[in-house]
Structures are given as structure tokens and as C-alpha cells.
Short mmCIF file of C-alpha atoms in Angstrom, two decimals:
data_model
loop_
_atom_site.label_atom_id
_atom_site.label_comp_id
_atom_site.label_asym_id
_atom_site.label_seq_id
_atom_site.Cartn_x
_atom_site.Cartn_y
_atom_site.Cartn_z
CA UNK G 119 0.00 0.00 0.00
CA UNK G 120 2.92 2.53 0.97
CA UNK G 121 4.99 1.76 -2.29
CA UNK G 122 2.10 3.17 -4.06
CA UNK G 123 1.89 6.27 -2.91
CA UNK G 124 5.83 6.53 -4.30
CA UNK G 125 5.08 5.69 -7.96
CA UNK G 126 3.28 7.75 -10.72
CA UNK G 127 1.41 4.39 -12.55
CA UNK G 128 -1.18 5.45 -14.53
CA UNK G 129 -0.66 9.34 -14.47
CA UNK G 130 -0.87 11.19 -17.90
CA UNK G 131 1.84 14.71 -16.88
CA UNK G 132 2.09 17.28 -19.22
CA UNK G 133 5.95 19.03 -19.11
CA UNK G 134 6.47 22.44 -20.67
CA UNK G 135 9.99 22.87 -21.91
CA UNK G 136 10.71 19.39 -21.66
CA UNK G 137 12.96 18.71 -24.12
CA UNK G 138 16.37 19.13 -22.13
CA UNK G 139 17.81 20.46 -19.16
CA UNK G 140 15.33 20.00 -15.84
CA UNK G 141 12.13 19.41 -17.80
CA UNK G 142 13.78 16.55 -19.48
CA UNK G 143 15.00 15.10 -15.97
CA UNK G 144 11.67 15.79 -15.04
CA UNK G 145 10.31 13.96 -17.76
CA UNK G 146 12.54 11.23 -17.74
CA UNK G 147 11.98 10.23 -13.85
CA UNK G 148 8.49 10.38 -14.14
CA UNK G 149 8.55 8.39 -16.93
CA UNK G 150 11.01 5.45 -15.00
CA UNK G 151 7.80 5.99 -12.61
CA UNK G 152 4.92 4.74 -14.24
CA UNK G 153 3.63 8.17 -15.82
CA UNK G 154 2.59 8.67 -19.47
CA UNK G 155 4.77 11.57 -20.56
CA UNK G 156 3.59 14.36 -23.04
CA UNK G 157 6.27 16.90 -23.67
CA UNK G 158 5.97 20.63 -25.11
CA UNK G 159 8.99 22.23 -27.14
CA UNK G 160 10.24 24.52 -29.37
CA UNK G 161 12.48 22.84 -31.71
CA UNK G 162 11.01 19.89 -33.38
CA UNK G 163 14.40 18.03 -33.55
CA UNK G 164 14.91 18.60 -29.99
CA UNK G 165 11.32 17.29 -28.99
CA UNK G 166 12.11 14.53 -30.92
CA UNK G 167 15.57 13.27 -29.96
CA UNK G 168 14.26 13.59 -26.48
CA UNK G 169 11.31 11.45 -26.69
CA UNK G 170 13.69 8.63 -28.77
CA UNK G 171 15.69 8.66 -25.16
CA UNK G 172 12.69 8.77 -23.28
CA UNK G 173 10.99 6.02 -25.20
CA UNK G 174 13.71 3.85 -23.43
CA UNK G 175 11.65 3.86 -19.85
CA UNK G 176 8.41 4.34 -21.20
CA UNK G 177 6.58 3.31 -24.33
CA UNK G 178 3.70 5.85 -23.64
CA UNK G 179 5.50 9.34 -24.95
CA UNK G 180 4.12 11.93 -26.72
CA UNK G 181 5.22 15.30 -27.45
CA UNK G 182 4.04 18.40 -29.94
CA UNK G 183 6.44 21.26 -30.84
CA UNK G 184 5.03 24.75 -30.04
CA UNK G 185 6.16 27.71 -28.65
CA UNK G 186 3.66 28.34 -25.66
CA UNK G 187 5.43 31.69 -24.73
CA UNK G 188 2.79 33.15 -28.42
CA UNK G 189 -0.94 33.41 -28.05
CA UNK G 190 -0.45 31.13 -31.19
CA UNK G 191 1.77 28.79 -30.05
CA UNK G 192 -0.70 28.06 -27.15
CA UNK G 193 -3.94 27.77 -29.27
CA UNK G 194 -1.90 24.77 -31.17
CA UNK G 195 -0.91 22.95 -27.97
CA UNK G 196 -4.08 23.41 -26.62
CA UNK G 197 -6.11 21.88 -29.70
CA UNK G 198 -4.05 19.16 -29.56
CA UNK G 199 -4.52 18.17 -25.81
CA UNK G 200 -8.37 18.65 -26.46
CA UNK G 201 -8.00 16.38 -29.26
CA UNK G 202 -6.37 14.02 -27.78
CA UNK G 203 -6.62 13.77 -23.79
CA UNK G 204 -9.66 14.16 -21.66
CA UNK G 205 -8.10 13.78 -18.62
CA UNK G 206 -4.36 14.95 -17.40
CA UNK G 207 -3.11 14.52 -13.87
CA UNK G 208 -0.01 16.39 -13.78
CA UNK G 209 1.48 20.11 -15.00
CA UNK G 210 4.89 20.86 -14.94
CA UNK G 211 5.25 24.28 -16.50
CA UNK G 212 9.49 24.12 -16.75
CA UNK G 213 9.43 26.79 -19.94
CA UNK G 214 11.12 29.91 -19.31
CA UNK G 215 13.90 32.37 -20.93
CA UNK G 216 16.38 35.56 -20.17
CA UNK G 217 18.22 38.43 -21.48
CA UNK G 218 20.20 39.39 -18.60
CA UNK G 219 20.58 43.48 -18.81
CA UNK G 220 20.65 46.15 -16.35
CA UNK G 221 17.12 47.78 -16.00
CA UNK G 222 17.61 50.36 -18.01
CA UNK G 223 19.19 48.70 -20.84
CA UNK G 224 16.00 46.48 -22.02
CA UNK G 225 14.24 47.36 -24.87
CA UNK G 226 10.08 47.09 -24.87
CA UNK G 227 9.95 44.16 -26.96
CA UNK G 228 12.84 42.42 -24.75
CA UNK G 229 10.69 43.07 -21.97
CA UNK G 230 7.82 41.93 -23.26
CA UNK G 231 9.76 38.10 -24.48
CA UNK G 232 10.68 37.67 -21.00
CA UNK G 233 6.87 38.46 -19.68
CA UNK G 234 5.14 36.62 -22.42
CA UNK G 235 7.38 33.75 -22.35
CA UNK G 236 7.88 33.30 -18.20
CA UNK G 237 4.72 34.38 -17.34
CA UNK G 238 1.87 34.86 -19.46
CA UNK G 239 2.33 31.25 -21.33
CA UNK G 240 2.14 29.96 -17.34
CA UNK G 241 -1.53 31.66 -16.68
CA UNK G 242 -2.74 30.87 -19.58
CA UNK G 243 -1.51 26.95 -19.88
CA UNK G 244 -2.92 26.48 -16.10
CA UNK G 245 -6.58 27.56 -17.05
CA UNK G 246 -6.32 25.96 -20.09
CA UNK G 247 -5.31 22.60 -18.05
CA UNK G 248 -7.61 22.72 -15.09
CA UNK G 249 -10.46 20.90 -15.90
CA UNK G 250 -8.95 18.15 -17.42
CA UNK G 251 -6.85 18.14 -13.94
CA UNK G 252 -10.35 18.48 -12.34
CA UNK G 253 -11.05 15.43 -14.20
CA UNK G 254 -8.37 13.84 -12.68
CA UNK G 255 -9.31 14.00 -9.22
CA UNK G 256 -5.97 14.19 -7.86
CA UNK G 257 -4.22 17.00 -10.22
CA UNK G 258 -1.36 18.45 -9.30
CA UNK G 259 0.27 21.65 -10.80
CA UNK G 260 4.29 22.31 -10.11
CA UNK G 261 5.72 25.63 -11.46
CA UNK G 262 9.54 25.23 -11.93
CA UNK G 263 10.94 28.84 -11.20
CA UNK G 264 13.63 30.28 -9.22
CA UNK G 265 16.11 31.79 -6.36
CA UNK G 266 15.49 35.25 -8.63
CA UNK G 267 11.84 35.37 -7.42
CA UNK G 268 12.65 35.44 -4.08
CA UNK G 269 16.05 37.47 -3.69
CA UNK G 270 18.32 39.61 -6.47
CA UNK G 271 20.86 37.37 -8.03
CA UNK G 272 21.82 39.61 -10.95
CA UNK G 273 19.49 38.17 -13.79
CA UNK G 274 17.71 40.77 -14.53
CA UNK G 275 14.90 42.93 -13.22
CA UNK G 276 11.91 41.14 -15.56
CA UNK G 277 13.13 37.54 -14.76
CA UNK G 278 13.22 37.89 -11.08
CA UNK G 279 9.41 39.90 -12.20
CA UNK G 280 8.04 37.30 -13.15
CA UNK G 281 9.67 34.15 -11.33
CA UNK G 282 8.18 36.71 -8.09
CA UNK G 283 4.58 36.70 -9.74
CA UNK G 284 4.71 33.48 -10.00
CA UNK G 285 4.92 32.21 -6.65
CA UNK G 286 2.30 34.48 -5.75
CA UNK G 287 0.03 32.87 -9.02
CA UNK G 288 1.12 29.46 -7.00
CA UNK G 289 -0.11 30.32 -4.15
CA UNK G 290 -3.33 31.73 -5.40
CA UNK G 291 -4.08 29.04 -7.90
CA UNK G 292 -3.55 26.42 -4.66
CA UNK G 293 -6.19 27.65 -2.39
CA UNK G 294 -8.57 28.47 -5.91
CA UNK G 295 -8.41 24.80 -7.02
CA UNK G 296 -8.16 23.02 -3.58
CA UNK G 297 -11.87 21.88 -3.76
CA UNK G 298 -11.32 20.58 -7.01
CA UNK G 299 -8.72 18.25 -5.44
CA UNK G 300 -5.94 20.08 -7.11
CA UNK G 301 -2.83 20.65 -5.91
CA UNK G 302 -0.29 24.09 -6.93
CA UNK G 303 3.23 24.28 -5.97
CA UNK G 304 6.73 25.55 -6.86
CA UNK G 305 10.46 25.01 -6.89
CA UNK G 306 12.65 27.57 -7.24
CA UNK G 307 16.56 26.12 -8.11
CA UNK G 308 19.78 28.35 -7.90
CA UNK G 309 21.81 27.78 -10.11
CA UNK G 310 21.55 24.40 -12.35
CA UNK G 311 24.01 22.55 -14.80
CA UNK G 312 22.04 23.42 -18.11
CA UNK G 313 22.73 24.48 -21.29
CA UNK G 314 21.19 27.97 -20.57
CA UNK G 315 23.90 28.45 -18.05
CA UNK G 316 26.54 26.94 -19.51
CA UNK G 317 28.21 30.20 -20.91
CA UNK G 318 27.88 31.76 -17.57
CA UNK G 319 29.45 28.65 -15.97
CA UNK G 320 32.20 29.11 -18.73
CA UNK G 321 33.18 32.63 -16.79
CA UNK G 322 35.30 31.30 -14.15
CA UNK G 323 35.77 34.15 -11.88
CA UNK G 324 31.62 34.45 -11.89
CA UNK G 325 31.68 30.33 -11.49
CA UNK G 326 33.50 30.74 -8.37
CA UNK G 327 31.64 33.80 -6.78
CA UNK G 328 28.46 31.45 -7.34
CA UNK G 329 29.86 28.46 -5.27
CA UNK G 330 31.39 30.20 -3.03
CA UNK G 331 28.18 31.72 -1.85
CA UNK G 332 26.69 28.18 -2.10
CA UNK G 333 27.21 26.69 1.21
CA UNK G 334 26.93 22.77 -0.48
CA UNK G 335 29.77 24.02 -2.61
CA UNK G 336 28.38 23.52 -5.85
CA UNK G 337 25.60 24.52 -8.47
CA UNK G 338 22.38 21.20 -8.73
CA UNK G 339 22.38 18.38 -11.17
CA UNK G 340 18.69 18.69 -13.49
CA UNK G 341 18.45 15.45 -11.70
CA UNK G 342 18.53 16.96 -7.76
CA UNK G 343 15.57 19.77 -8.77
CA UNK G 344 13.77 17.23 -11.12
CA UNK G 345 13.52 14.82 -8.30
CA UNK G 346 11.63 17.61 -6.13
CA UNK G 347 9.51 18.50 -8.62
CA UNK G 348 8.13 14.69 -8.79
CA UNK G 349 7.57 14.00 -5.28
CA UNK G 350 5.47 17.32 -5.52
CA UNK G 351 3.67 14.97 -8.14
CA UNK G 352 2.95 11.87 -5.74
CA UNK G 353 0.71 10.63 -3.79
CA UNK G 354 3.55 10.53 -1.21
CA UNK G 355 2.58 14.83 -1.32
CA UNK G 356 -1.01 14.74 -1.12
CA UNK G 357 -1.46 17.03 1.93
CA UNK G 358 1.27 19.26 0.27
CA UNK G 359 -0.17 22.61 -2.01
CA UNK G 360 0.45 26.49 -2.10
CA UNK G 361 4.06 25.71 -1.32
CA UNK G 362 7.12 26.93 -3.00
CA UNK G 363 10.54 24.50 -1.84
CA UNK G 364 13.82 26.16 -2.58
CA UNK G 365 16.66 23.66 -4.22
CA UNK G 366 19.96 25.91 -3.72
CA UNK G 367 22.30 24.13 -1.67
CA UNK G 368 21.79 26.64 0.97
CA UNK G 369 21.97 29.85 -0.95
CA UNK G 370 19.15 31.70 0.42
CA UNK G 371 19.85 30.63 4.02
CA UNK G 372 23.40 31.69 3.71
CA UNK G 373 23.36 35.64 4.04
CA UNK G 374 26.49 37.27 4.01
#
């Protein structure tokens, strides 16, 4: 009876930005799990190389290659779910991009990538999802943001914007959809051994002022915030919503 509550058989997830990095650990454990894995990306290419790997610990893969972050992009993703699911029990909304800039220095339409992208693709892809997590019975929503929401960590005022707006939208969405048996939470990494950080990693004297203030001594594997992000997704969780669980080796607790 126990062991069940650690497994995700039978559970249809949904993973935005799944195609590498965290939402591809994400995807990957899940699917080693049980769960039947749909994935959301960009770049067809990438969407499909990654569900060839993931194919490997789970038959039951699917995938469709949008860009959620367009009013556009979203209509297509959502007429295929509607065509093809009734029901979905988990939302992992992982997508999310950056021009780092001082405040001052971002152009209008910069501004507006890093809203539409980060945040407005997450409202909208959560209202589209909810009944068909309603249908569910046990949904369960996890928002994959970051340290930048909660403290300044030089990324850039609009990131930390919206990765701050959306632990409030967490929090709100979790006490909206309680009744309705569905669960919202968050994890927010620090920094993460991804391709989007990779050239930053690549600046040595930055690398070092990052671990160095990272009391664990060193920046997450996807693996260490994708294994969060599915225990959010249990049963093992159930009495777990409106929460937001920092993965930063410390960082936040540090101070100076």
C-alpha cells in the first residue's frame, strides 16, 4: 500500500519545456515511474531526440512542438490536448527564458519576451489545463521557477518579475483549485548545470563567486531539482499545495 503512494502508474503529466535540461530530468523520472509523458517544445528536432531517449523507460510518450510563450503557439498545444486527452493529472510548467541586462538597458519588446514567455504562457496553460486536472481527481500543478523570485541574483529585473509573480500565481491558484482536489506548488533552483547556463558557468571568476556563496559548494544536477519536482507529483505529497521548496544548496539561508 505505501509503495504506491511513491510511484506515478497510470498518471498522464504534461511538461512544458521538456525537451532538455530539468524538464527533461523531469520527464525522464516520471517516466522510470509509471507516468505517461507528453512533452511541449520549441524545436522539433529537440522534442524529438528527447522522446527517442525517453521512449527507453516508457513506451507511452508523446510530445508536440510549439512555442507556448505566443498566443499562437498556445492555441496549437491546446487543440491538440483537447483532441487528444480528456483527462491529465499532472502540470509541470518548466518553460522559461532571459536576457540578462541592467534595467535600463531592455528594450520594450525584450521586456515583453521575458513576460510573455515566463509568465503569461504559465496563466494561460494552467486555465487551459484545469479541468482536465479536475477530471483527474488528484491533479497536481508544479511551477519550476527560481532563487530570482525570491532574492536579487543579478538576472535581470523582468526575470526575477516574473519568477516573483509566480509564486504568488502558486499560491493563489492552490487555495482556488483546492476543492477541485488540485494541488499548486513551486520550486525555485539556484543555479543548475544546463545548457542555458553553460556560458555563464564558462566565466570562471563568476563560477567561483556562485559556489562560493553556495554553502553545499556547488551549483544542482537537473536530476537533484527534477527529483523535487516529482515527489510534488505523488501521492507521497497529497497534503502538500500552495508551497514553493527552494533547491539551492543553501543559498538563500546563507546571508552574508
Amino acid at each position: 500500500m505505501e509503495k504506491g503512494n511513491w510511484i506515478l502508474d497510470g498518471k498522464t503529466a504534461l511538461i512544458t519545456g521538456g525537451s532538455y535540461g530539468i524538464g527533461f530530468a523531469i520527464a525522464k523520472i516520471m517516466a522510470m515511474l509509471g507516468a505517461r509523458i507528453i512533452i511541449v517544445a520549441r524545436n522539433k528536432e529537440k522534442l524529438y531526440n528527447a522522446i527517442k531517449k525517453l521512449n527507453k523507460y516508457n513506451t507511452a510518450v508523446d510530445g508536440i512542438a510549439t512555442d507556448v510563450s505566443s498566443p499562437n503557439g498556445r492555441k496549437l498545444l491546446f487543440e491538440y490536448i483537447s483532441n487528444n486527452y480528456t483527462q491529465l493529472d499532472i502540470l509541470v510548467i518548466n518553460v522559461g527564458t532571459n536576457i540578462r541586462k541592467k534595467s535600463d538597458e531592455y528594450t520594450y519588446d525584450e521586456y515583453q519576451k521575458i513576460i510573455d514567455t515566463n509568465m503569461n504562457s504559465n496563466f494561460e496553460i494552467s486555465r487551459f489545463v484545469y479541468p482536465l486536472l479536475k477530471n483527474s481527481g488528484t491533479g497536481s500543478i508544479v511551477n519550476v521557477l527560481s532563487v530570482a523570485g525570491l532574492t536579487h541574483i543579478r538576472t535581470g529585473s523582468p526575470y526575477g518579475m516574473t519568477k516573483g509573480a509566480l509564486v504568488q500565481l502558486t499560491k493563489n491558484l492552490a487555495i482556488e483549485w483546492a476543492t477541485d482536489n488540485i494541488r499548486v506548488n513551486a520550486v525555485s533552483p539556484w543555479y543548475t548545470r544546463t545548457p542555458l547556463v553553460q556560458g555563464l558557468m564558462e566565466d570562471k571568476e563568476y563560477f567561483k563567486e556562485v559556489v562560493d556563496n553556495t554553502p553545499i559548494g556547488r551549483i544542482a544536477e537537473p536530476e537533484e531539482v527534477a527529483r523535487v519536482v516529482t515527489f510534488l507529483c505523488m501521492p507521497a505529497s497529497s497534503y502538500i499545495t500552495g508551497q514553493n521548496i527552494v533547491v539551492d544548496g543553501g543559498f538563500l539561508t546563507n546571508g552574508f
